[in-house]
XYZ file of C-alpha atoms in Angstrom:
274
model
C -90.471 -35.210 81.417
C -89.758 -38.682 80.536
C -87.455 -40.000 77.826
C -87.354 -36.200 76.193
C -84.521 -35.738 73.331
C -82.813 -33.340 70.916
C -84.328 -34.610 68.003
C -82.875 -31.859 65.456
C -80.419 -28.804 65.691
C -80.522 -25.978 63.173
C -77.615 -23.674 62.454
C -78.467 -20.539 60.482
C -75.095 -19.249 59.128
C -76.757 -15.952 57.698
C -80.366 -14.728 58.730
C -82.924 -15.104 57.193
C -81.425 -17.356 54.754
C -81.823 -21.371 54.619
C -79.625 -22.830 57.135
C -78.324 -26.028 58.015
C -78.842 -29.455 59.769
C -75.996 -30.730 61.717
C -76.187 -33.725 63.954
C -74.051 -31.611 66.688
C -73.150 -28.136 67.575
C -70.832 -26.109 69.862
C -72.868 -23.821 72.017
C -71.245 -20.637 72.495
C -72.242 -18.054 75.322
C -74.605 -15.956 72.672
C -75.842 -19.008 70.367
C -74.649 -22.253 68.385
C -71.255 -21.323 66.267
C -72.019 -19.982 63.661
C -75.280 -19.313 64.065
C -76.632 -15.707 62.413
C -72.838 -14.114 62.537
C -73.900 -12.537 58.914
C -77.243 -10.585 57.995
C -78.316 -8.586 55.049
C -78.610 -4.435 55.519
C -80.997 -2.133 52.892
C -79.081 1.182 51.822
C -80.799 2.810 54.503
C -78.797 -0.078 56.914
C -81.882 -1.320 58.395
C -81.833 -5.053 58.822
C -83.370 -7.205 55.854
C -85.387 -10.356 56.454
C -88.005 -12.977 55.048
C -90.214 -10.004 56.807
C -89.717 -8.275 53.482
C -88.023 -10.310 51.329
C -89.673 -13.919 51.294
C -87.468 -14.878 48.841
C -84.471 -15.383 51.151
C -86.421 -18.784 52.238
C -85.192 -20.092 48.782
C -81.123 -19.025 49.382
C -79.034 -21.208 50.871
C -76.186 -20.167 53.503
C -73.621 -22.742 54.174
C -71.061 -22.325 56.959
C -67.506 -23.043 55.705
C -64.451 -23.136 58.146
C -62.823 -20.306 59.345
C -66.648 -18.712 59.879
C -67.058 -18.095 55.940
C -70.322 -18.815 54.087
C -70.873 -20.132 50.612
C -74.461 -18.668 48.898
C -76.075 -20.614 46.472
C -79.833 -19.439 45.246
C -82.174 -20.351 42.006
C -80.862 -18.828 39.100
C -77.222 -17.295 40.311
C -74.151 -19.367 40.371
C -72.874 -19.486 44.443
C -70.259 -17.420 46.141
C -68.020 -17.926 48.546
C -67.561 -15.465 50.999
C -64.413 -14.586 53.442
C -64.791 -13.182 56.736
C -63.965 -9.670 56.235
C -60.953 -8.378 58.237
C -62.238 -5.942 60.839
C -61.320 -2.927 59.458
C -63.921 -0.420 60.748
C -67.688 -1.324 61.252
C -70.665 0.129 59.708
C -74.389 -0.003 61.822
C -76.741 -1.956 61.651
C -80.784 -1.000 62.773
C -82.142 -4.176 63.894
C -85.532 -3.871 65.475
C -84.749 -1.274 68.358
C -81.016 -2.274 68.184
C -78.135 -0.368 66.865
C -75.521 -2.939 66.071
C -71.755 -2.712 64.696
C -70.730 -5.094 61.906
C -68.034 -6.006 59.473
C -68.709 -5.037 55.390
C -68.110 -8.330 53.421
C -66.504 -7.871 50.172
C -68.076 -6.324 46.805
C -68.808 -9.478 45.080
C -70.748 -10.483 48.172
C -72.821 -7.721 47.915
C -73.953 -7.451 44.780
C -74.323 -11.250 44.712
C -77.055 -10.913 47.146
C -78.424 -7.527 45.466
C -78.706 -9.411 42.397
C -81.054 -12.127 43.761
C -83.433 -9.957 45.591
C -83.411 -6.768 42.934
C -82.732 -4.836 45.333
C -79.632 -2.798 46.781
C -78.581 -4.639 49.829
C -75.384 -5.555 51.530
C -73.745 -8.282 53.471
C -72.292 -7.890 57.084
C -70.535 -9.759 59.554
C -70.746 -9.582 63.434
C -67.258 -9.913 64.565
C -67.107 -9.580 67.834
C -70.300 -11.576 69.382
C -68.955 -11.331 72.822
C -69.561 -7.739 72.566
C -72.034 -5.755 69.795
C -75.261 -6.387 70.927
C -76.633 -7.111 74.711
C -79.707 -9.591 75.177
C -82.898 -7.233 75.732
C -82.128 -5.776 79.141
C -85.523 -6.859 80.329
C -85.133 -10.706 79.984
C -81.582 -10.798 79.650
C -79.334 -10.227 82.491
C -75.540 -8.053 82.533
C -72.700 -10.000 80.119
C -75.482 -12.228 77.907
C -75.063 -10.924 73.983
C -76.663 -11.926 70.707
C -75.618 -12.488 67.426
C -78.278 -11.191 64.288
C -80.651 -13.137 65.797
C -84.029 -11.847 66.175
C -83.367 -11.415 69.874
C -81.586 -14.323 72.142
C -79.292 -16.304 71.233
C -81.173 -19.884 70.763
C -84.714 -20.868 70.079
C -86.291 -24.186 71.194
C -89.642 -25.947 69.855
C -91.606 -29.545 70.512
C -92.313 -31.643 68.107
C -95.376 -32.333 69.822
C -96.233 -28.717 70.366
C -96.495 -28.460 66.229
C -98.054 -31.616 66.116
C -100.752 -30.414 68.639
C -100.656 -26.884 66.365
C -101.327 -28.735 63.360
C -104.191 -31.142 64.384
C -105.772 -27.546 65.359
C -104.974 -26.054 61.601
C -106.139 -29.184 60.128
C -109.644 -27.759 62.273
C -109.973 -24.889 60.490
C -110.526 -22.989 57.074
C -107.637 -22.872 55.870
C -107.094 -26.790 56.674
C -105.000 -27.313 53.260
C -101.997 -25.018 54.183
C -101.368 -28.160 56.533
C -99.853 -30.044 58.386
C -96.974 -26.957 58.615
C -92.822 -28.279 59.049
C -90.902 -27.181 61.806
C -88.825 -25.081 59.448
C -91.492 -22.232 59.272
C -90.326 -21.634 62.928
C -86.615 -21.708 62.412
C -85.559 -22.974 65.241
C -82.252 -23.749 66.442
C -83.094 -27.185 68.617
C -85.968 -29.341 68.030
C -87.130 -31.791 70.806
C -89.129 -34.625 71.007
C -90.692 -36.897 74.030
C -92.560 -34.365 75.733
C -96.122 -33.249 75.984
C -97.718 -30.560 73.859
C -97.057 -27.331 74.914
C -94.870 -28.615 77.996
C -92.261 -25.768 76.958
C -94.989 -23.124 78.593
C -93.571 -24.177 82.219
C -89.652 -24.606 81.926
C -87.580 -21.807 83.500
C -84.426 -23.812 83.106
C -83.121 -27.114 81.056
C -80.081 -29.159 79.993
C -79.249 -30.745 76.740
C -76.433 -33.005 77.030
C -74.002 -31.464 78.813
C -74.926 -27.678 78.199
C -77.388 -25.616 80.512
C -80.288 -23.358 79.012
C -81.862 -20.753 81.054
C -85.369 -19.964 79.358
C -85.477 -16.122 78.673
C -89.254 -15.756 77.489
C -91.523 -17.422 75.287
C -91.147 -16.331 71.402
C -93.304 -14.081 69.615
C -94.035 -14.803 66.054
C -94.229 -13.111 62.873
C -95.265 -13.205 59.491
C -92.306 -15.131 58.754
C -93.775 -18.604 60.010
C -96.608 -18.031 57.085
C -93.954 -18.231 54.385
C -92.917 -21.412 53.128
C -88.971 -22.404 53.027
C -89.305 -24.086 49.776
C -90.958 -21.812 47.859
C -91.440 -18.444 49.866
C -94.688 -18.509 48.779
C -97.227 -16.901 51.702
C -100.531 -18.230 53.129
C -102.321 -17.394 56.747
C -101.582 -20.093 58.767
C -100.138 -20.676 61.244
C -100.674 -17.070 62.122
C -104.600 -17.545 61.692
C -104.226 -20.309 64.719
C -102.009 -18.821 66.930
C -104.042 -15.780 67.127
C -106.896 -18.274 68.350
C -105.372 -20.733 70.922
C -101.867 -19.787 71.553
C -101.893 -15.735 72.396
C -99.911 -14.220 75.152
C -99.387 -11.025 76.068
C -100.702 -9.847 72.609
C -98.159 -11.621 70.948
C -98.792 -14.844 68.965
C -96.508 -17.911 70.649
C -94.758 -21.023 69.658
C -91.653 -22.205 71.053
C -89.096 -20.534 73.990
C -86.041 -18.487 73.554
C -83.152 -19.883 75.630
C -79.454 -18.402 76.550
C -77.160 -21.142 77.688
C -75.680 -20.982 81.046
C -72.481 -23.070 79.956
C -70.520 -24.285 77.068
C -70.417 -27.391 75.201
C -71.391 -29.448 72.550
C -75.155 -30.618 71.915
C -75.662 -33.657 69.597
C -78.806 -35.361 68.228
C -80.453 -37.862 70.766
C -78.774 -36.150 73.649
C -81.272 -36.166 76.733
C -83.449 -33.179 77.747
C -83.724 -32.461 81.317
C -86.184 -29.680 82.829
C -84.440 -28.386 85.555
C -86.778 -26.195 86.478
């Protein structure tokens, strides 16, 4: 593959929220630390994302020590927020998943509630190691997930999205380009390898830690909405549906589960192992 490297790493202390840019991270068995421990629950406790409410693209989630988060959003003043002491969990519908989790406190709540306008709370997964299994039929017995959509790391190319936008740039809705990496959320970001190269890996190192690709990552109406200003348009949806459909899902980018522990940093090789 060449002189491939990590080029960025993402850390997204609560989902769907803004995350964070860090020039290293610890890779833990189900995802970077840190890394979608907290999401947002309706008053029916189904999960709530960007899916519904765009204008989580415009809150910010910043991971404090200790595994806390401080919130800051237009028009509220921030919060801090504790991890909650695990006294009894509530559930959580995510997708097809039933999931356990941690109430944070009141103010955290209606915080949040405030922003959106809508009666929502905050939870905390305490216990990665065990809530939530990897989907049986790409994961394999022991590998768990945080709140993330489903595995616990997502890899892109920077030359896959530059190869994604020279094809938007194509079409009719040409001006909604060139599209950042954020409207993917990834967690790692490389660069020095060939579009779409990502299609073929099975396995892959970064630094010192091991990824074993799971399956390639279906997307959503999420990647439409921009992170500045959660404003919505069609692309990159409109493309993907033309040149990059699989399965009858729309593609870009792998989901990984690491094989080992360690620490990735910026600039840190990428090997394809297979």
């Amino acid at each position: 593959m060449g002189n491939a490297e990590l080029l960025s790493i993402h850390v997204h202390p609560v989902k769907a929220f803004r995350g964070q840019s860090p020039r290293e991270a610890v890779v833990e068995p189900w995802g970077l630390a840190g890394d979608r421990r907290w999401a947002l629950i309706d008053d029916g406790g189904k999960v709530v994302t960007q899916r519904q409410q765009p204008r989580l693209a415009c809150a910010v989630a910043e991971l404090l020590p200790g595994g806390g988060v401080r919130l800051s959003a237009p028009g509220l003043e921030p919060v801090t927020v504790s991890v909650p002491q695990p006294a009894g969990t509530v559930s959580l519908q995510m997708f097809r998943d039933k999931v356990e989790g941690v109430l944070a406190d009141d103010a955290a709540h209606a915080w949040c509630s405030a922003y959106l306008g809508a009666d929502v709370r905050l939870l905390h997964m305490d216990d990665p190691a065990t809530r939530r299994p990897v989907d049986p039929e790409y994961g394999r017995p022991g590998e768990t997930v945080t709140f993330a959509d489903g595995y616990p790391l997502l890899v892109t190319s920077a030359a896959s999205l530059e190869a994604l936008n020279a094809l938007i740039a194509r079409g009719e809705h040409a001006a909604e380009g060139p599209l950042p990496m954020n409207r993917f959320r990834p967690n790692l970001v490389v660069g020095g390898t060939e579009a779409w190269a990502e299609d073929g890996w099975s396995r892959l190192t970064i630094g010192e830690v091991g990824f074993r690709v799971a399956k390639t990552c279906g997307r959503c109406v999420v990647t439409t909405t921009d992170q500045s200003t959660a404003e919505r348009g069609r692309e990159p949806l409109l493309t993907l549906g033309r040149h990059r459909r699989l399965g009858g899902k729309l593609v870009f980018g792998q989901n990984l589960v690491p094989l080992s522990r360690g620490t990735v940093r910026i600039g840190d090789p990428v090997g394809i192992v297979g």
